[in-house]
Amino acid sequence: MENTPTIFVAANYRLGRWDFHVETTLDGKPMLDLWLKKHIASFGGDPSKVTVFGESAGARAIEVLLLSGKIQGLARGAIMESTVGRSHISPTSSTANTVWDDFMTALPQCANTSMTDVQCIRHLNTSELIEGFNNGRLFFNTSRPNWLPTLDDDIIPGFPSTLKPDHGVLEAVIVGCNQDEATLFTDQSVNSTQAISDMILGSPPSTPNASPSQRKAQLQELQYILDETLALYPNISSLGSPFNTGNETFGLDPEYKRTAAAATDMGFHAERRFHINHQLIPAGISTFSYVFTDPDAVPVQDFVTGTPVPGSLGVLLKVTHSSEIFYVFGTLAERPEVKQVTLTAAKLSDMMMDYWISFANTLNPNDGKGSTRPNWPEYTGNRQLNGHNTTTIKDDFRERQIAFFNRDPAVFGH
């Protein structure tokens, strides 16, 4: 392992109504009380060597702060794992404000009071807030995500795909995805093309406050994209996700693998390629990219959405969304379902931790300390790190399909 002193700072940021509220009269600037650079020296850290680090929605948050320039001066590097790219921006503050209204309606203590909404909820205890949260049914919901970054003409001035980062906003990044990201979210009872249709046609307006004619034109374009997507992702099991599993369907309808493949590419791999090639590299940001593919990965506990069905991915739900986290933190052996960590998985975990620590300290994953590991070159279309055998590959898998999604990401509300 790397023998490099490193300070790891973690923030509990998934606080829902306790932190991520959007209310049009509420000044959001207190949320930007970013104290790390100011105070890290008190803990023995170097304020000139801050690297921000996130996965999934955390990676998306870093991405939008990078693109808007708000991160400049606060950090010099970033690690973004499995950035979620599809429809994770609320078009306007007024749209997101409906979630606030639902919450306030579910708080009877605030129904008849002269206090403002914010003043009222500050007088409530945790139990009362939780009751309102539950009564308002403001849970995590894939059909209506309630806690989204919101266009505000400041922190997020436009859809991320339309933004260009300034030169010097960051010096270097690591950005990557897992091979079968969307297998974790895809409804295992799917048996038709309806899920793909909902995924595409359900995209939010591509223009804030879109007029009816603009929305109609967008929906016509989305219908064309749907038709092409079904052609680019035929219902052939050997082409579906989990990838590289042949004609195996795991007891599920073949449409499952088709849907998971389209969702993985549209939501993750297309986002990664677009971000690198159209935003990071043009801004002069040194970029290291990976695809996590380890077949010895620890199975993620089944996250079955929809109606339970007899079939299940079971132990093959491996290189899905979040599966690399156990490697990055070295917690493979702590998973209760893991009887024994394979030597290859343990070795890969050591290498990933050393790559990450090396990058945090030098902005280069190749400092030569710690485990023996292959050189990880800066990204080009021909050079991307691939997990398990840890080798450099050409980043051209499903090139035609992913390029199609990246023609105009803003049409999806990206």
Short mmCIF file of C-alpha atoms in Angstrom, two decimals:
data_model
loop_
_atom_site.label_atom_id
_atom_site.label_comp_id
_atom_site.label_asym_id
_atom_site.label_seq_id
_atom_site.Cartn_x
_atom_site.Cartn_y
_atom_site.Cartn_z
CA MET A 1 0.00 0.00 0.00
CA GLU A 2 0.99 3.63 -0.59
CA ASN A 3 2.92 5.06 2.34
CA THR A 4 1.74 8.62 1.71
CA PRO A 5 0.13 10.71 4.46
CA THR A 6 -3.36 11.67 3.29
CA ILE A 7 -6.27 13.30 5.08
CA PHE A 8 -9.71 12.03 4.05
CA VAL A 9 -12.66 14.32 4.80
CA ALA A 10 -16.20 12.99 4.32
CA ALA A 11 -19.40 15.00 4.48
CA ASN A 12 -22.87 13.54 4.98
CA TYR A 13 -24.46 15.40 2.12
CA ARG A 14 -27.47 13.21 1.26
CA LEU A 15 -29.68 15.03 3.71
CA GLY A 16 -32.83 15.48 1.63
CA ARG A 17 -35.16 18.03 3.20
CA TRP A 18 -32.53 18.79 5.86
CA ASP A 19 -30.19 20.38 3.36
CA PHE A 20 -31.25 20.09 -0.28
CA HIS A 21 -34.39 22.18 -0.24
CA VAL A 22 -35.14 24.52 -3.13
CA GLU A 23 -37.40 27.41 -2.23
CA THR A 24 -37.47 30.46 -4.46
CA THR A 25 -37.27 32.97 -1.61
CA LEU A 26 -34.45 31.16 0.17
CA ASP A 27 -30.91 32.38 -0.44
CA GLY A 28 -28.84 29.34 -1.36
CA LYS A 29 -25.48 30.91 -0.60
CA PRO A 30 -25.20 29.37 2.90
CA MET A 31 -24.91 26.03 1.08
CA LEU A 32 -21.64 27.33 -0.36
CA ASP A 33 -19.94 27.64 3.02
CA LEU A 34 -17.07 25.53 1.73
CA TRP A 35 -14.70 25.44 4.68
CA LEU A 36 -12.24 22.73 3.72
CA LYS A 37 -9.51 24.79 2.07
CA LYS A 38 -9.73 27.42 4.81
CA HIS A 39 -9.39 25.00 7.72
CA ILE A 40 -7.62 21.85 6.47
CA ALA A 41 -4.23 23.16 7.65
CA SER A 42 -5.54 22.93 11.22
CA PHE A 43 -5.70 19.16 10.70
CA GLY A 44 -2.22 18.96 9.20
CA GLY A 45 -3.39 19.20 5.60
CA ASP A 46 -2.11 21.27 2.70
CA PRO A 47 -4.75 23.74 1.44
CA SER A 48 -2.99 23.92 -1.92
CA LYS A 49 -3.49 20.17 -2.51
CA VAL A 50 -7.23 19.61 -2.13
CA THR A 51 -8.77 16.93 -4.36
CA VAL A 52 -12.56 16.52 -4.38
CA PHE A 53 -13.88 13.01 -4.72
CA GLY A 54 -17.38 11.65 -5.38
CA GLU A 55 -19.43 8.84 -6.86
CA SER A 56 -22.79 8.85 -8.65
CA ALA A 57 -24.70 11.98 -7.59
CA GLY A 58 -21.57 13.11 -5.76
CA ALA A 59 -19.62 12.92 -9.00
CA ARG A 60 -22.39 14.81 -10.78
CA ALA A 61 -22.23 17.56 -8.15
CA ILE A 62 -18.48 17.91 -8.70
CA GLU A 63 -19.02 17.95 -12.46
CA VAL A 64 -21.51 20.82 -12.42
CA LEU A 65 -19.33 22.86 -10.05
CA LEU A 66 -16.39 22.26 -12.37
CA LEU A 67 -18.37 23.28 -15.45
CA SER A 68 -19.72 26.45 -13.83
CA GLY A 69 -16.29 27.40 -12.49
CA LYS A 70 -17.48 27.55 -8.87
CA ILE A 71 -14.86 25.00 -7.84
CA GLN A 72 -11.95 27.13 -9.04
CA GLY A 73 -9.57 28.03 -6.23
CA LEU A 74 -11.15 25.53 -3.84
CA ALA A 75 -9.54 22.38 -5.24
CA ARG A 76 -6.88 21.50 -7.78
CA GLY A 77 -8.05 18.02 -8.76
CA ALA A 78 -11.16 15.84 -8.83
CA ILE A 79 -12.08 12.16 -8.95
CA MET A 80 -15.51 11.46 -10.44
CA GLU A 81 -16.77 7.87 -10.31
CA SER A 82 -19.87 6.87 -12.27
CA THR A 83 -21.26 10.32 -12.98
CA VAL A 84 -25.01 10.10 -13.60
CA GLY A 85 -25.78 12.07 -16.74
CA ARG A 86 -29.42 11.51 -17.66
CA SER A 87 -32.06 14.04 -16.61
CA HIS A 88 -30.44 14.95 -13.33
CA ILE A 89 -30.95 18.69 -13.61
CA SER A 90 -34.24 20.29 -12.61
CA PRO A 91 -35.13 22.76 -15.40
CA THR A 92 -36.04 25.73 -13.19
CA SER A 93 -36.16 26.76 -9.57
CA SER A 94 -39.94 27.11 -9.84
CA THR A 95 -40.21 23.47 -10.94
CA ALA A 96 -38.14 22.30 -8.00
CA ASN A 97 -40.13 24.60 -5.72
CA THR A 98 -43.13 22.26 -6.00
CA VAL A 99 -41.21 19.77 -3.85
CA TRP A 100 -40.89 22.44 -1.18
CA ASP A 101 -44.60 23.19 -1.42
CA ASP A 102 -45.44 19.49 -1.00
CA PHE A 103 -43.23 19.37 2.08
CA MET A 104 -44.79 22.46 3.67
CA THR A 105 -48.30 21.18 2.97
CA ALA A 106 -47.41 18.02 4.89
CA LEU A 107 -46.47 20.06 8.00
CA PRO A 108 -49.71 20.96 9.84
CA GLN A 109 -47.70 22.95 12.40
CA CYS A 110 -46.91 25.49 9.67
CA ALA A 111 -50.39 25.75 8.17
CA ASN A 112 -51.66 28.76 10.14
CA THR A 113 -48.76 30.85 11.30
CA SER A 114 -47.42 34.33 10.72
CA MET A 115 -43.91 32.94 10.40
CA THR A 116 -42.26 32.35 7.06
CA ASP A 117 -41.83 28.75 5.94
CA VAL A 118 -38.16 28.72 6.91
CA GLN A 119 -38.82 30.31 10.31
CA CYS A 120 -41.52 27.73 11.01
CA ILE A 121 -39.51 24.64 10.17
CA ARG A 122 -36.64 25.94 12.30
CA HIS A 123 -39.01 25.69 15.27
CA LEU A 124 -39.87 22.04 14.60
CA ASN A 125 -38.07 19.06 16.06
CA THR A 126 -36.61 16.21 14.07
CA SER A 127 -39.58 13.89 14.62
CA GLU A 128 -42.00 16.49 13.27
CA LEU A 129 -39.81 17.09 10.22
CA ILE A 130 -39.53 13.36 9.54
CA GLU A 131 -43.31 13.02 9.80
CA GLY A 132 -43.75 15.78 7.22
CA PHE A 133 -41.14 14.19 5.01
CA ASN A 134 -42.98 10.86 5.17
CA ASN A 135 -46.47 12.35 4.77
CA GLY A 136 -45.30 14.26 1.72
CA ARG A 137 -43.88 11.03 0.27
CA LEU A 138 -40.65 12.82 -0.55
CA PHE A 139 -38.53 9.70 -0.80
CA PHE A 140 -35.96 8.72 -3.38
CA ASN A 141 -38.07 8.09 -6.46
CA THR A 142 -36.67 7.24 -9.88
CA SER A 143 -39.82 8.51 -11.62
CA ARG A 144 -39.79 11.80 -9.72
CA PRO A 145 -36.36 12.55 -8.26
CA ASN A 146 -36.93 15.16 -5.57
CA TRP A 147 -33.41 16.33 -4.82
CA LEU A 148 -31.82 17.58 -8.01
CA PRO A 149 -29.34 20.28 -8.98
CA THR A 150 -31.42 23.17 -10.30
CA LEU A 151 -30.79 25.74 -13.01
CA ASP A 152 -30.40 29.06 -11.20
CA ASP A 153 -28.33 31.25 -13.57
CA ASP A 154 -25.49 31.20 -11.05
CA ILE A 155 -24.17 27.94 -9.63
CA ILE A 156 -25.72 26.03 -12.54
CA PRO A 157 -26.25 28.58 -15.33
CA GLY A 158 -27.31 26.03 -17.96
CA PHE A 159 -27.61 22.34 -18.75
CA PRO A 160 -24.18 20.78 -18.11
CA SER A 161 -23.77 19.61 -21.71
CA THR A 162 -23.98 23.24 -22.87
CA LEU A 163 -21.28 24.55 -20.51
CA LYS A 164 -17.57 24.88 -21.24
CA PRO A 165 -15.16 25.00 -18.29
CA ASP A 166 -12.56 27.72 -18.14
CA HIS A 167 -8.90 26.83 -18.60
CA GLY A 168 -7.35 26.36 -15.19
CA VAL A 169 -10.55 25.58 -13.32
CA LEU A 170 -8.87 22.31 -12.28
CA GLU A 171 -5.48 20.84 -13.11
CA ALA A 172 -6.36 17.14 -13.41
CA VAL A 173 -9.20 14.64 -13.00
CA ILE A 174 -9.90 10.93 -12.84
CA VAL A 175 -13.25 10.05 -14.39
CA GLY A 176 -14.67 6.59 -15.03
CA CYS A 177 -17.60 4.19 -15.10
CA ASN A 178 -18.42 0.57 -14.38
CA GLN A 179 -19.16 -1.80 -17.22
CA ASP A 180 -22.79 -2.56 -16.36
CA GLU A 181 -23.88 0.56 -14.47
CA ALA A 182 -27.63 0.42 -15.11
CA THR A 183 -28.18 -3.23 -14.18
CA LEU A 184 -28.65 -1.96 -10.63
CA PHE A 185 -31.60 0.25 -11.59
CA THR A 186 -33.27 -1.60 -14.46
CA ASP A 187 -36.61 -3.14 -13.51
CA GLN A 188 -36.03 -6.90 -13.46
CA SER A 189 -39.65 -7.51 -14.47
CA VAL A 190 -39.25 -5.60 -17.75
CA ASN A 191 -40.64 -7.55 -20.72
CA SER A 192 -41.17 -4.90 -23.41
CA THR A 193 -39.64 -1.75 -24.85
CA GLN A 194 -41.76 0.42 -22.55
CA ALA A 195 -38.89 1.12 -20.13
CA ILE A 196 -36.65 2.41 -22.93
CA SER A 197 -39.54 4.50 -24.22
CA ASP A 198 -40.15 6.00 -20.77
CA MET A 199 -36.44 6.69 -20.33
CA ILE A 200 -36.22 8.72 -23.55
CA LEU A 201 -39.68 10.26 -23.94
CA GLY A 202 -39.74 11.13 -20.25
CA SER A 203 -36.85 13.58 -20.65
CA PRO A 204 -37.63 16.99 -19.12
CA PRO A 205 -37.98 20.13 -21.25
CA SER A 206 -34.67 20.91 -22.95
CA THR A 207 -35.28 24.64 -22.56
CA PRO A 208 -36.23 26.25 -19.24
CA ASN A 209 -39.82 27.55 -19.44
CA ALA A 210 -40.22 25.91 -22.84
CA SER A 211 -43.22 27.02 -24.87
CA PRO A 212 -45.73 24.40 -26.07
CA SER A 213 -44.27 24.56 -29.58
CA GLN A 214 -40.72 24.08 -28.26
CA ARG A 215 -41.81 21.12 -26.15
CA LYS A 216 -43.64 19.60 -29.13
CA ALA A 217 -40.51 19.90 -31.28
CA GLN A 218 -38.43 18.30 -28.55
CA LEU A 219 -40.84 15.38 -28.19
CA GLN A 220 -40.75 14.82 -31.95
CA GLU A 221 -36.94 14.68 -31.78
CA LEU A 222 -37.14 12.31 -28.81
CA GLN A 223 -39.48 10.01 -30.75
CA TYR A 224 -36.88 9.84 -33.53
CA ILE A 225 -34.19 9.09 -30.93
CA LEU A 226 -36.35 6.33 -29.45
CA ASP A 227 -36.83 4.68 -32.84
CA GLU A 228 -33.09 4.83 -33.54
CA THR A 229 -32.23 3.56 -30.06
CA LEU A 230 -34.39 0.47 -30.52
CA ALA A 231 -32.58 -0.17 -33.80
CA LEU A 232 -29.13 0.39 -32.28
CA TYR A 233 -29.94 -1.88 -29.32
CA PRO A 234 -31.74 -4.89 -30.83
CA ASN A 235 -33.29 -7.52 -28.58
CA ILE A 236 -30.32 -9.86 -28.89
CA SER A 237 -29.25 -11.23 -25.52
CA SER A 238 -25.57 -11.54 -26.41
CA LEU A 239 -25.42 -7.76 -27.01
CA GLY A 240 -27.12 -6.79 -23.76
CA SER A 241 -26.01 -5.90 -20.25
CA PRO A 242 -24.51 -7.50 -18.22
CA PHE A 243 -22.14 -7.32 -21.18
CA ASN A 244 -19.96 -10.24 -22.21
CA THR A 245 -22.37 -12.81 -20.78
CA GLY A 246 -23.45 -14.32 -24.09
CA ASN A 247 -27.05 -15.46 -24.47
CA GLU A 248 -27.57 -15.92 -20.72
CA THR A 249 -30.72 -14.12 -19.53
CA PHE A 250 -30.55 -15.09 -15.82
CA GLY A 251 -34.18 -16.22 -15.89
CA LEU A 252 -35.33 -12.75 -16.94
CA ASP A 253 -37.03 -11.63 -20.12
CA PRO A 254 -34.43 -10.82 -22.84
CA GLU A 255 -35.74 -7.24 -22.84
CA TYR A 256 -34.01 -6.78 -19.49
CA LYS A 257 -30.52 -6.99 -20.99
CA ARG A 258 -31.57 -4.76 -23.88
CA THR A 259 -32.96 -2.11 -21.54
CA ALA A 260 -29.96 -2.24 -19.19
CA ALA A 261 -27.56 -1.84 -22.12
CA ALA A 262 -29.32 1.25 -23.47
CA ALA A 263 -29.64 2.78 -20.00
CA THR A 264 -25.98 2.11 -19.16
CA ASP A 265 -24.76 3.82 -22.31
CA MET A 266 -27.20 6.71 -22.31
CA GLY A 267 -26.85 7.50 -18.63
CA PHE A 268 -23.19 6.77 -17.97
CA HIS A 269 -20.77 5.91 -20.78
CA ALA A 270 -22.13 8.59 -23.12
CA GLU A 271 -21.83 11.12 -20.30
CA ARG A 272 -18.24 10.08 -19.58
CA ARG A 273 -17.11 10.33 -23.21
CA PHE A 274 -18.88 13.63 -23.80
CA HIS A 275 -17.47 15.18 -20.63
CA ILE A 276 -13.92 14.11 -21.46
CA ASN A 277 -13.83 14.92 -25.17
CA HIS A 278 -15.97 18.06 -25.28
CA GLN A 279 -15.24 19.67 -21.92
CA LEU A 280 -12.23 18.40 -19.96
CA ILE A 281 -9.57 17.96 -22.64
CA PRO A 282 -10.49 21.17 -24.53
CA ALA A 283 -10.04 23.04 -21.22
CA GLY A 284 -6.52 21.68 -20.86
CA ILE A 285 -7.38 19.48 -17.88
CA SER A 286 -5.19 16.38 -17.57
CA THR A 287 -7.60 13.45 -17.67
CA PHE A 288 -7.26 9.83 -16.58
CA SER A 289 -10.19 7.54 -17.41
CA TYR A 290 -11.16 3.99 -16.50
CA VAL A 291 -13.83 1.34 -17.04
CA PHE A 292 -14.27 -1.03 -14.09
CA THR A 293 -14.89 -4.58 -15.34
CA ASP A 294 -13.57 -6.99 -12.71
CA PRO A 295 -15.45 -10.31 -13.04
CA ASP A 296 -14.34 -11.13 -9.48
CA ALA A 297 -16.15 -8.07 -8.14
CA VAL A 298 -18.24 -8.35 -5.00
CA PRO A 299 -21.92 -8.79 -5.89
CA VAL A 300 -24.03 -5.77 -5.01
CA GLN A 301 -27.09 -6.79 -3.01
CA ASP A 302 -30.03 -7.05 -5.39
CA PHE A 303 -31.69 -3.69 -5.86
CA VAL A 304 -34.85 -5.01 -7.50
CA THR A 305 -37.18 -2.34 -8.84
CA GLY A 306 -40.73 -3.10 -9.87
CA THR A 307 -42.47 -6.43 -9.41
CA PRO A 308 -40.22 -9.25 -8.12
CA VAL A 309 -39.76 -12.02 -10.68
CA PRO A 310 -38.44 -15.59 -10.46
CA GLY A 311 -35.19 -14.80 -12.26
CA SER A 312 -32.39 -12.77 -10.75
CA LEU A 313 -28.91 -11.65 -11.63
CA GLY A 314 -27.81 -12.83 -8.20
CA VAL A 315 -24.04 -13.19 -8.00
CA LEU A 316 -23.65 -11.66 -11.47
CA LEU A 317 -24.85 -8.24 -10.32
CA LYS A 318 -21.19 -7.35 -9.98
CA VAL A 319 -19.77 -4.57 -12.13
CA THR A 320 -22.88 -2.50 -11.71
CA HIS A 321 -23.33 0.99 -10.29
CA SER A 322 -21.41 1.44 -7.00
CA SER A 323 -19.48 -1.85 -7.19
CA GLU A 324 -16.07 -0.14 -7.45
CA ILE A 325 -16.55 1.60 -4.09
CA PHE A 326 -15.56 -1.52 -2.13
CA TYR A 327 -12.26 -1.57 -4.05
CA VAL A 328 -11.50 2.12 -3.61
CA PHE A 329 -12.00 1.94 0.17
CA GLY A 330 -10.49 -1.52 0.61
CA THR A 331 -13.62 -2.99 2.20
CA LEU A 332 -14.09 -6.10 0.06
CA ALA A 333 -13.52 -8.49 2.96
CA GLU A 334 -16.00 -6.62 5.16
CA ARG A 335 -18.98 -7.44 2.94
CA PRO A 336 -21.07 -10.05 4.81
CA GLU A 337 -21.93 -11.93 1.61
CA VAL A 338 -18.26 -12.37 0.69
CA LYS A 339 -16.86 -15.70 1.86
CA GLN A 340 -13.41 -15.15 0.38
CA VAL A 341 -11.87 -12.32 -1.62
CA THR A 342 -10.01 -13.64 -4.66
CA LEU A 343 -6.34 -12.78 -5.03
CA THR A 344 -7.03 -10.86 -8.24
CA ALA A 345 -9.76 -8.78 -6.61
CA ALA A 346 -7.57 -8.03 -3.58
CA LYS A 347 -4.69 -7.03 -5.84
CA LEU A 348 -6.91 -4.77 -7.93
CA SER A 349 -8.26 -3.12 -4.79
CA ASP A 350 -4.71 -2.38 -3.61
CA MET A 351 -3.84 -0.90 -6.99
CA MET A 352 -6.97 1.26 -7.12
CA MET A 353 -6.35 2.65 -3.65
CA ASP A 354 -2.77 3.45 -4.60
CA TYR A 355 -3.82 5.07 -7.89
CA TRP A 356 -6.35 7.24 -6.02
CA ILE A 357 -3.94 8.24 -3.22
CA SER A 358 -1.16 8.95 -5.70
CA PHE A 359 -3.48 11.19 -7.69
CA ALA A 360 -4.64 13.05 -4.59
CA ASN A 361 -1.04 13.86 -3.71
CA THR A 362 0.55 14.44 -7.12
CA LEU A 363 -2.35 14.78 -9.62
CA ASN A 364 -0.87 11.72 -11.30
CA PRO A 365 -1.84 8.13 -10.42
CA ASN A 366 1.68 6.93 -11.26
CA ASP A 367 3.92 8.07 -8.39
CA GLY A 368 5.68 4.69 -8.17
CA LYS A 369 4.81 4.18 -4.51
CA GLY A 370 2.86 1.32 -3.02
CA SER A 371 1.74 -1.68 -5.06
CA THR A 372 3.31 -2.62 -8.36
CA ARG A 373 0.83 -1.47 -10.96
CA PRO A 374 0.73 -0.63 -14.67
CA ASN A 375 1.38 2.92 -15.80
CA TRP A 376 -1.92 4.73 -16.26
CA PRO A 377 -1.52 7.10 -19.22
CA GLU A 378 -3.48 10.29 -19.75
CA TYR A 379 -6.65 9.75 -21.74
CA THR A 380 -6.92 9.68 -25.47
CA GLY A 381 -9.48 7.72 -27.45
CA ASN A 382 -6.85 4.98 -27.67
CA ARG A 383 -5.84 4.96 -24.02
CA GLN A 384 -8.19 4.13 -21.16
CA LEU A 385 -7.57 1.90 -18.15
CA ASN A 386 -9.64 -1.30 -17.99
CA GLY A 387 -10.12 -3.18 -14.72
CA HIS A 388 -9.32 -6.79 -13.75
CA ASN A 389 -6.35 -7.34 -16.02
CA THR A 390 -5.61 -3.62 -15.56
CA THR A 391 -4.56 -2.78 -19.05
CA THR A 392 -4.95 0.14 -21.41
CA ILE A 393 -7.68 -0.22 -24.03
CA LYS A 394 -9.09 1.84 -26.86
CA ASP A 395 -12.21 3.70 -25.77
CA ASP A 396 -14.38 2.75 -28.73
CA PHE A 397 -16.77 0.08 -27.44
CA ARG A 398 -20.29 0.59 -28.78
CA GLU A 399 -18.94 3.65 -30.54
CA ARG A 400 -21.89 4.14 -32.88
CA GLN A 401 -24.49 3.81 -30.13
CA ILE A 402 -22.78 6.16 -27.68
CA ALA A 403 -21.99 8.73 -30.39
CA PHE A 404 -25.70 8.78 -31.24
CA PHE A 405 -26.64 9.76 -27.68
CA ASN A 406 -23.96 12.45 -27.71
CA ARG A 407 -25.17 14.24 -30.85
CA ASP A 408 -27.17 16.68 -28.72
CA PRO A 409 -27.31 15.77 -25.02
CA ALA A 410 -29.34 18.88 -24.21
CA VAL A 411 -32.37 17.32 -25.90
CA PHE A 412 -32.48 14.94 -22.90
CA GLY A 413 -32.24 17.81 -20.42
CA HIS A 414 -28.60 16.94 -19.67
#
